[in-house]
Coordinates of C-alpha atoms in Angstrom, one line a residue:
X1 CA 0.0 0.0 0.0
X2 CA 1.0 3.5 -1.3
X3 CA 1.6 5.6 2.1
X4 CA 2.2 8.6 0.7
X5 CA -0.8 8.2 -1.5
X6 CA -3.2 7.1 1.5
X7 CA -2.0 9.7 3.6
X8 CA -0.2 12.1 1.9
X9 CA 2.7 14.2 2.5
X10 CA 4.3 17.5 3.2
X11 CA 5.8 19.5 0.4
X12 CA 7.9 22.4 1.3
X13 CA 6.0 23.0 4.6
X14 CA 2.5 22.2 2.8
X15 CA 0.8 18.8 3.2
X16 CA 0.2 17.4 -0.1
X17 CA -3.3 15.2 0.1
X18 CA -3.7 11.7 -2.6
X19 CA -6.5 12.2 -5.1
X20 CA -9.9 11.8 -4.5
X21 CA -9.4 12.2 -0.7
X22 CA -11.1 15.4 1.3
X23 CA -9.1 18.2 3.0
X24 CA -7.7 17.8 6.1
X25 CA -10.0 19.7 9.1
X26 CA -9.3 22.7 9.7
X27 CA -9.5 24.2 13.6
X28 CA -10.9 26.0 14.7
X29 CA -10.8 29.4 17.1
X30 CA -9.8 28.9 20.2
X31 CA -11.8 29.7 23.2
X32 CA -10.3 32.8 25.3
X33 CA -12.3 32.0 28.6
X34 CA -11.8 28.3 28.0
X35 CA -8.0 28.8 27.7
X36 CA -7.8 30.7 30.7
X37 CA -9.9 28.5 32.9
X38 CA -7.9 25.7 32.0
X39 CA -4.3 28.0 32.7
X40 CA -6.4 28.6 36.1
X41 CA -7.2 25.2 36.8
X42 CA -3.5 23.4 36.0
X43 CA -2.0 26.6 38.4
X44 CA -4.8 25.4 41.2
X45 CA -3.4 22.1 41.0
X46 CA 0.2 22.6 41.5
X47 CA -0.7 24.8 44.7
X48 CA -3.3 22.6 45.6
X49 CA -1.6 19.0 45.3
X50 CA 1.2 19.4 47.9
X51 CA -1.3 20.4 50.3
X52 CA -3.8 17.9 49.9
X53 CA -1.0 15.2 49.7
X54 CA 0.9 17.0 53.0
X55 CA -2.8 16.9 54.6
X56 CA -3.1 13.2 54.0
X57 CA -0.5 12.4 55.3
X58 CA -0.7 13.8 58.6
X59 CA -4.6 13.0 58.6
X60 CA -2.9 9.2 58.6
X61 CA -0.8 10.2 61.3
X62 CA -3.3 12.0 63.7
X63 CA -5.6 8.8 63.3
X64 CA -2.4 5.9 63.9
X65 CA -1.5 8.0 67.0
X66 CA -2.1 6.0 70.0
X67 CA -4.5 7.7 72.0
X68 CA -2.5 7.6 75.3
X69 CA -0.5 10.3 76.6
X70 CA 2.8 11.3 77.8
X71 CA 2.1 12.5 81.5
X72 CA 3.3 13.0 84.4
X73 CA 0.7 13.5 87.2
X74 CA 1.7 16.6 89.6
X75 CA 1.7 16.1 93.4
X76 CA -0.6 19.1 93.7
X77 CA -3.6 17.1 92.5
X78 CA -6.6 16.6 95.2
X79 CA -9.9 14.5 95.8
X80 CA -13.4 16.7 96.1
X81 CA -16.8 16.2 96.0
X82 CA -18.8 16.9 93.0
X83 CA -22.5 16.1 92.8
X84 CA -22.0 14.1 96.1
X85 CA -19.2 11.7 94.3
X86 CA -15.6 11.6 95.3
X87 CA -14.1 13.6 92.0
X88 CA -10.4 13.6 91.9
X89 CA -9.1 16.7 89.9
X90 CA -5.5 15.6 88.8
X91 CA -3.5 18.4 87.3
X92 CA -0.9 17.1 85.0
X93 CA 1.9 18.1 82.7
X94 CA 1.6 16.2 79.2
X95 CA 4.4 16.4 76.5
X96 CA 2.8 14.4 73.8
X97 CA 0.6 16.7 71.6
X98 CA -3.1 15.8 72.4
X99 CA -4.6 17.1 69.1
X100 CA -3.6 18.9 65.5
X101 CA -2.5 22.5 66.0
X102 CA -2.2 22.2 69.9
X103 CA 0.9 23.4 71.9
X104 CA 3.6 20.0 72.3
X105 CA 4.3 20.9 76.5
X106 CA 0.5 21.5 78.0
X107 CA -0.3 21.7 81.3
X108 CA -4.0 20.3 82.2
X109 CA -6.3 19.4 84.5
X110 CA -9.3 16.1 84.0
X111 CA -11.5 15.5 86.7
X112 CA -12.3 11.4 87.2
X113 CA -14.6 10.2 89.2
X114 CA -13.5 7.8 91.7
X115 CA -16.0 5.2 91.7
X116 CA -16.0 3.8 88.1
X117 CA -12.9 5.6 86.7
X118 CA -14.2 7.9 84.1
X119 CA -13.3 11.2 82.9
X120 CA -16.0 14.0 83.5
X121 CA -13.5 16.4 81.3
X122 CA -10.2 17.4 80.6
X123 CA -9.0 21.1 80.3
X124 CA -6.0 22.6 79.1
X125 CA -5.0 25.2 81.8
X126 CA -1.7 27.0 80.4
X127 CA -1.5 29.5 77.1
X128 CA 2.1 28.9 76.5
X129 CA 4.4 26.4 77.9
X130 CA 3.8 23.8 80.9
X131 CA 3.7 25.2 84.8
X132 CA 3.5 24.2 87.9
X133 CA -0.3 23.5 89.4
X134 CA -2.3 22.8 92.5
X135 CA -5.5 21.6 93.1
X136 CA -7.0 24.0 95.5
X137 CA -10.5 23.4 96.5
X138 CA -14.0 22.6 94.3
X139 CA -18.1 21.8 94.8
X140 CA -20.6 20.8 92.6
X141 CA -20.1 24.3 90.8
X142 CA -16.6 25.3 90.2
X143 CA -13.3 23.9 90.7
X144 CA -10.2 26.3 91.7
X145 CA -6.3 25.8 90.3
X146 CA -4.0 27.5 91.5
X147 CA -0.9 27.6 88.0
X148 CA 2.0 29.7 87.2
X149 CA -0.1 31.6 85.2
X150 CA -2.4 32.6 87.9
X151 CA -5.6 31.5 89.5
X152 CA -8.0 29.6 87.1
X153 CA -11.1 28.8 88.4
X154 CA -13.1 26.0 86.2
X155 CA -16.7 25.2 85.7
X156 CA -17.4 21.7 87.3
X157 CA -19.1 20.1 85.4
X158 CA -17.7 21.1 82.1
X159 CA -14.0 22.2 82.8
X160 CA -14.7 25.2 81.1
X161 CA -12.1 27.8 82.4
X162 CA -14.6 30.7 83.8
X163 CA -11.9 32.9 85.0
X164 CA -8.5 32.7 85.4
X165 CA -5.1 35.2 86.5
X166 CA -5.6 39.2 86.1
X167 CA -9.2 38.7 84.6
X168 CA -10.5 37.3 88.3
X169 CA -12.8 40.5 89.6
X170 CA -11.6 41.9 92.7
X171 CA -8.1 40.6 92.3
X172 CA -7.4 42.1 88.4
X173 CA -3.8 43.3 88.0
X174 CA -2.4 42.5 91.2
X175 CA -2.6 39.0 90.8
X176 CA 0.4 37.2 91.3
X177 CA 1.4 34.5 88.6
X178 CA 2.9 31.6 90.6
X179 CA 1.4 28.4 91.8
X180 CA 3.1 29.2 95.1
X181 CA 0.6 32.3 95.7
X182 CA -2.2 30.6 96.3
X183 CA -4.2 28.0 99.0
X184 CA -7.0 26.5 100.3
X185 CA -8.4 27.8 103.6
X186 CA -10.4 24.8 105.3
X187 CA -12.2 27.4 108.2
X188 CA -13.3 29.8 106.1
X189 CA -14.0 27.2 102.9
X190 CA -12.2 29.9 101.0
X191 CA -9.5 30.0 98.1
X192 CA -6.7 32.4 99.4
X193 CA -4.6 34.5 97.2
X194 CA -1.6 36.3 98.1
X195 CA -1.8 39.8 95.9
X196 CA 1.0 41.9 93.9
X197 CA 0.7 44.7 96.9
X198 CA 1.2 41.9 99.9
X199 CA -2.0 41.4 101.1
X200 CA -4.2 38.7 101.1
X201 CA -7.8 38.3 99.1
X202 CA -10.1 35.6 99.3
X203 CA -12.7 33.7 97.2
X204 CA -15.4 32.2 98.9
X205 CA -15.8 28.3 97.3
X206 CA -18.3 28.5 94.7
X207 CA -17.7 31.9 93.5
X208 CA -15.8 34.0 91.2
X209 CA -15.0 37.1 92.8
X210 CA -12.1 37.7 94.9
X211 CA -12.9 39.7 98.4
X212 CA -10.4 41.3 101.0
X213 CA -9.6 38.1 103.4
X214 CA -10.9 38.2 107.1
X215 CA -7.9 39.3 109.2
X216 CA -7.7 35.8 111.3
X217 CA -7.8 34.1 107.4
X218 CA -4.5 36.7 106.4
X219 CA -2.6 35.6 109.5
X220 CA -3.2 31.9 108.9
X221 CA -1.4 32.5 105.7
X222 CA 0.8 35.0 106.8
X223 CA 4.6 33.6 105.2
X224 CA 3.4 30.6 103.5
X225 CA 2.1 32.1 100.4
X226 CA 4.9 33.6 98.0
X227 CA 5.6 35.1 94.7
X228 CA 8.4 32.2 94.6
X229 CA 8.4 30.5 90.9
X230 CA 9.0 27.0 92.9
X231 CA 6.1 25.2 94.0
X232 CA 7.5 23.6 97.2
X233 CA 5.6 20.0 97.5
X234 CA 7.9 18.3 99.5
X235 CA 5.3 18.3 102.4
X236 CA 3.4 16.7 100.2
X237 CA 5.2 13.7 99.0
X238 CA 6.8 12.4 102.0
X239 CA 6.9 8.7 103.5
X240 CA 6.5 8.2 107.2
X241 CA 8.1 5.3 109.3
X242 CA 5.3 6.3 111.6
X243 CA 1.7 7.0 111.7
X244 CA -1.6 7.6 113.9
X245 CA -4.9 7.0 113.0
X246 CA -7.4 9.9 114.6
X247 CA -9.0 6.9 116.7
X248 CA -5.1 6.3 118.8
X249 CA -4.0 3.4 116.6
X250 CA -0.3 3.4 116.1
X251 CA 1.7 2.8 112.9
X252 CA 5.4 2.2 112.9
X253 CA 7.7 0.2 110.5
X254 CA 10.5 -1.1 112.7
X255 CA 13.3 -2.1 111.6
X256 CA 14.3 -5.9 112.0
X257 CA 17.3 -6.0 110.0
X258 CA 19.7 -3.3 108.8
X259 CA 21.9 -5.4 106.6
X260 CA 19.2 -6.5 104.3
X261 CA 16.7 -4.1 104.7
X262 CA 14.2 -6.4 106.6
X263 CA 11.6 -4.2 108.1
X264 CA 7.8 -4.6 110.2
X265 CA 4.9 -3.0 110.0
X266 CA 3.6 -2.8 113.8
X267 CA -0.1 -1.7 114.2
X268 CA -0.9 -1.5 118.0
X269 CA -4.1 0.0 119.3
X270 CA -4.5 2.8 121.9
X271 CA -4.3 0.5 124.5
X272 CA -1.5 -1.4 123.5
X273 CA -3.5 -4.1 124.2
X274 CA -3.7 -5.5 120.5
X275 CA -0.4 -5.6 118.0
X276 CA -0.3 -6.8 115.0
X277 CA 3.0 -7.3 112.9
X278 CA 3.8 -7.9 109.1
X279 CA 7.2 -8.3 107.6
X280 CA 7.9 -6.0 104.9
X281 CA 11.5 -4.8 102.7
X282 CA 12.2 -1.7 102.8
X283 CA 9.0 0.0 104.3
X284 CA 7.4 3.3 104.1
X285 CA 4.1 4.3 104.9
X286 CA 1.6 6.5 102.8
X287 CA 0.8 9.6 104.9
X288 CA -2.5 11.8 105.0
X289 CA -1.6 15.0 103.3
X290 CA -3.1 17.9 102.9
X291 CA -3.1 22.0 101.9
X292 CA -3.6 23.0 105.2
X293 CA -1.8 26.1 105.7
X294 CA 1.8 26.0 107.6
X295 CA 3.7 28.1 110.0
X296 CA 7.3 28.7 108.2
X297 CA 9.0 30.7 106.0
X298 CA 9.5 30.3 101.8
X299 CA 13.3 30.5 101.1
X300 CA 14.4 32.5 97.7
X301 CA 15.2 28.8 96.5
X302 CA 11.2 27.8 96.9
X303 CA 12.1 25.5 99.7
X304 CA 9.4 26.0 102.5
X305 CA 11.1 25.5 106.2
X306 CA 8.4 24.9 108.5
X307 CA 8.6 26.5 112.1
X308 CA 8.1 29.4 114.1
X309 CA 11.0 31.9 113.1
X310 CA 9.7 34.4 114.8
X311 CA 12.8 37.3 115.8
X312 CA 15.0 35.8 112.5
X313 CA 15.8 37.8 109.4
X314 CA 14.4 36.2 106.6
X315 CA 17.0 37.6 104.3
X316 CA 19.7 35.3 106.4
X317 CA 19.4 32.1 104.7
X318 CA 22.4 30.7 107.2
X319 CA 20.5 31.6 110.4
X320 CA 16.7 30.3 109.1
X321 CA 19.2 26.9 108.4
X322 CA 20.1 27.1 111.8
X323 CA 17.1 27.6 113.7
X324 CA 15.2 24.9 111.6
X325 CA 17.5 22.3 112.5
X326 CA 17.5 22.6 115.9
X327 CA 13.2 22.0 116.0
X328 CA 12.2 18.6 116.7
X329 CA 8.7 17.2 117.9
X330 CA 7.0 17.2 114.4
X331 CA 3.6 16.4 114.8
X332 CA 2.9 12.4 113.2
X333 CA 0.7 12.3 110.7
X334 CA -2.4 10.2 110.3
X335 CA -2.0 7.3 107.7
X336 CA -3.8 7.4 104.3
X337 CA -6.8 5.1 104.1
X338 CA -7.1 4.2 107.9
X339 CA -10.6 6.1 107.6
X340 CA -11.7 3.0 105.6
X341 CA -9.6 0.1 107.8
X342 CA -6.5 0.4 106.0
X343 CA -3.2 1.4 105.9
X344 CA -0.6 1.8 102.3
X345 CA 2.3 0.5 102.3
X346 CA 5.3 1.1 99.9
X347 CA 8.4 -1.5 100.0
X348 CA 10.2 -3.5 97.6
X349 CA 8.9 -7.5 95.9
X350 CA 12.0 -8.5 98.3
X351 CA 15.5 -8.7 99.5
X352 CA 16.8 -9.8 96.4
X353 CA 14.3 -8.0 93.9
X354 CA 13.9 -4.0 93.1
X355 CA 10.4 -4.2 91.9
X356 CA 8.7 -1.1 94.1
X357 CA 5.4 -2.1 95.3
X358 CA 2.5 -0.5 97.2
X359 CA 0.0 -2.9 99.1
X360 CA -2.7 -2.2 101.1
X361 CA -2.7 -3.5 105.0
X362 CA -6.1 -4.7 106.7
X363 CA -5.8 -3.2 110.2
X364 CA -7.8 -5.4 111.8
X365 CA -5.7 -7.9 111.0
X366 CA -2.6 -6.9 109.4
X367 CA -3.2 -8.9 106.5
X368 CA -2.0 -7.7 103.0
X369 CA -4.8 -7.9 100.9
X370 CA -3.5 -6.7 98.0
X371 CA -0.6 -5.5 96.0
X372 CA 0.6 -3.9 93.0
X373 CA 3.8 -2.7 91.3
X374 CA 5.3 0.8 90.3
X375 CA 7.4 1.6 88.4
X376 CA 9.2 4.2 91.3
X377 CA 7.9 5.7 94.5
X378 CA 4.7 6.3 94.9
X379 CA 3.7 9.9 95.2
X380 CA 1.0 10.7 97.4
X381 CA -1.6 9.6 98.8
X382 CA -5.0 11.6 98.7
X383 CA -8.6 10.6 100.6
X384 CA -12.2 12.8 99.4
X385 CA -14.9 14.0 101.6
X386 CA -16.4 10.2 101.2
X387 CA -13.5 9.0 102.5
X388 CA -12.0 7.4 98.6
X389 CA -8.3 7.3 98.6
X390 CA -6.2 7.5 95.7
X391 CA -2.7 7.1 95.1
X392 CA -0.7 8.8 92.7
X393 CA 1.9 6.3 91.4
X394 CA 4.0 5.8 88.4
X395 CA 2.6 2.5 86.4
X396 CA 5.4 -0.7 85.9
X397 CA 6.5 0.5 82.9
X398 CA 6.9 4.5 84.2
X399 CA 9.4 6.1 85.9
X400 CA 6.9 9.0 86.2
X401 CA 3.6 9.4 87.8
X402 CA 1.0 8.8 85.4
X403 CA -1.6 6.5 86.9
X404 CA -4.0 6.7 90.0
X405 CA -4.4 3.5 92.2
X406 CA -8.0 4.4 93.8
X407 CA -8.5 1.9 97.0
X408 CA -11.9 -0.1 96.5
X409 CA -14.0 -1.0 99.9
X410 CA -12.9 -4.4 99.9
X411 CA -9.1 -3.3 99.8
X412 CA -8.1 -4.0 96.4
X413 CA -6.0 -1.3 94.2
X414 CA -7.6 -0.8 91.2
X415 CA -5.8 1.3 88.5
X416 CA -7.2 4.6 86.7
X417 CA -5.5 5.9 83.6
X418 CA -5.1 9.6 83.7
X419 CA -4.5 11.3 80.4
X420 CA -6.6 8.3 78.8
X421 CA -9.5 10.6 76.7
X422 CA -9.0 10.2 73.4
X423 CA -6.9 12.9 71.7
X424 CA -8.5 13.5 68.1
X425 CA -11.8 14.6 70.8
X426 CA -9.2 16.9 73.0
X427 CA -9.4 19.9 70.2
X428 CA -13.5 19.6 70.5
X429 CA -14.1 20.1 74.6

């Protein structure tokens, strides 16, 4: 077959057609709106396809993130009452990015109820980066924080913050933003702030408006509260070798062996008529702590010496050493739980093993009825108005505290994640 004449060819730049075949089409004008909507639509796509393909990607990402959480409880968390339920309001710091377009190092707050474990809300308390917080004092209407950012005071049953640092009426530009400024006043069931000019307001529990504090409230607080940027919790997290329960009851771990840590948990009761022993390694007990306020003085340094100094400079660091470490009788503390017939416990698996363990002590009998590991020390204990305790503790596999063991009725410690909510819901509450 003839190509040329099938199909013909060019001549000198003009196509040449075979015989009896018809012209070749001719085309037409082109489209001005047509060409530019097309020019539109192909520049669209380059912006456009990066973004979508960057978008699925991190869509992919957000969704195959485990929804737990890096946290690390703070000792400042407390037990209330909300709606008649033992509500522990935990304040933690969380490093892990709950949700898209969220600050990486968030400090928050998640109330969970003690009784079945879940979370009524979590609430991001800081604008910027993480800072200290304290659980103050709560009802059934509003919950108060004290944060390096200021007071935040928090709708109960929401976590929705209400008010919070210079925008809290009657307190406005004096408030002072540190953790260490304000506290809890049991008597007068009021939050108490310490204020940029030195004196003290207060904030009756359930409301939002800061008043100038009773004169006998100002001298309770008188030298506890500071402007100090160190939260001083040590009061809070200690272990006692020795206890008393409010009924007499005596708790001491004595120590049977020195060389390999061999220790015994002796309950006696008021009378001394009944002791009960149980043989432990390396035994602390959980203490009952609390915000109550403390007769001392806050050191530059945020450490909080405890004692009457009345007649010393508090500028000479030396001589407040001094006087401190010549006061002895400290008062003993009552142990966590006993309200509910037990005492915690922390010691190790045994002589030979590290594993740290908390179990809980029947003191009727001294019978260990249960126990669980940690991953460290335990951290506090705390107890609600209904008498639930809870124990902040690192989990087996944490060398920080990111877990609550809540003690049931029947003894057993029964674990509650903190930091648990899912994170694609955080950016929605």
């Amino acid at each position: 077959m003839n190509t040329n004449e099938s199909r013909g060819y060019v001549l000198n730049g003009t196509p040449v057609l075979p015989l009896q075949s018809t012209s070749l089409p001719t085309r037409g004008p082109r489209d001005p709106r047509k060409v530019r909507r097309r020019i539109r639509l192909r520049f669209l796509g380059f912006f456009l396809a990066p973004a979508l393909i960057g978008g699925v990607i991190a869509l992919v990402a957000w969704i195959s993130t485990p929804p737990t959480r890096d946290v690390e409880i703070l000792p400042g968390s407390a037990v209330i009452s909300i709606d008649e339920q033992d509500v522990a309001v935990v304040v933690y710091a969380d490093t892990s990015r709950p949700g898209m377009f969220e600050p990486i190092f968030q400090t928050r707050a998640t109330a969970i109820r003690l009784s079945d474990g879940k979370a009524l809300w979590d609430q991001r308390l800081n604008a910027e980066l993480a800072s200290e917080a304290a659980t103050l004092a709560g009802d059934s209407s509003r919950v108060y924080v004290g944060t390096d950012e200021g007071l935040v005071i928090l709708d109960a049953a929401t976590g929705a913050i209400e008010a919070q640092g210079t925008g809290i009426a009657g307190l406005g530009a004096d408030a002072v933003l540190s953790a260490s400024a304000y506290g809890y006043d049991a008597e007068a069931n009021a939050v108490v702030a310490l204020s940029a000019t030195g004196g003290f307001v207060q904030i009756p529990v359930g409301g939002v408006e800061a008043q100038p504090a009773d004169p006998a409230v100002a001298s309770r607080w008188q030298g506890t509260l500071s402007s100090s940027a160190f939260l001083d919790t040590s009061a809070l997290t200690r272990l006692v070798d020795e206890a008393m329960a409010p009924d007499g009851t005596t708790f001491t771990i004595e120590q049977l062996s020195e060389a390999v840590s061999r220790d015994a948990l002796v309950i006696a009761s008021s009378d001394q008529q009944t002791i009960r022993r149980t043989e432990l390694v390396d035994a602390e007990i959980l203490p009952e702590t609390g915000v109550e306020p403390q007769l001392g003085v806050m050191l530059d340094t945020g450490q909080f010496l405890e004692g009457d100094f009345t007649g010393v400079d508090p500028d000479d660091i030396e001589a407040l050493l001094e006087a401190a470490s010549r006061m002895t009788g400290e008062d003993i503390p009552a142990p966590a739980a006993s309200g509910s017939g037990f005492v915690l416990v922390q010691h190790r698996e045994s002589v030979n093993a590290e594993k740290t363990l908390l179990s809980s002590v029947e003191i009727a009998t001294g019978r260990i009825v249960d126990t669980v590991e940690m991953g460290a020390d335990a951290v506090r204990a705390v107890t609600g108005p209904s008498g639930t305790t809870a124990v902040i503790a690192p989990a087996p596999d944490s060398w920080f505290p990111n877990t609550l063991l809540v003690l049931d009725e029947d003894g057993t410690l029964r674990p509650v994640g903190v930091g648990v909510v899912p994170w694609w819901v955080a950016p929605l509450r």
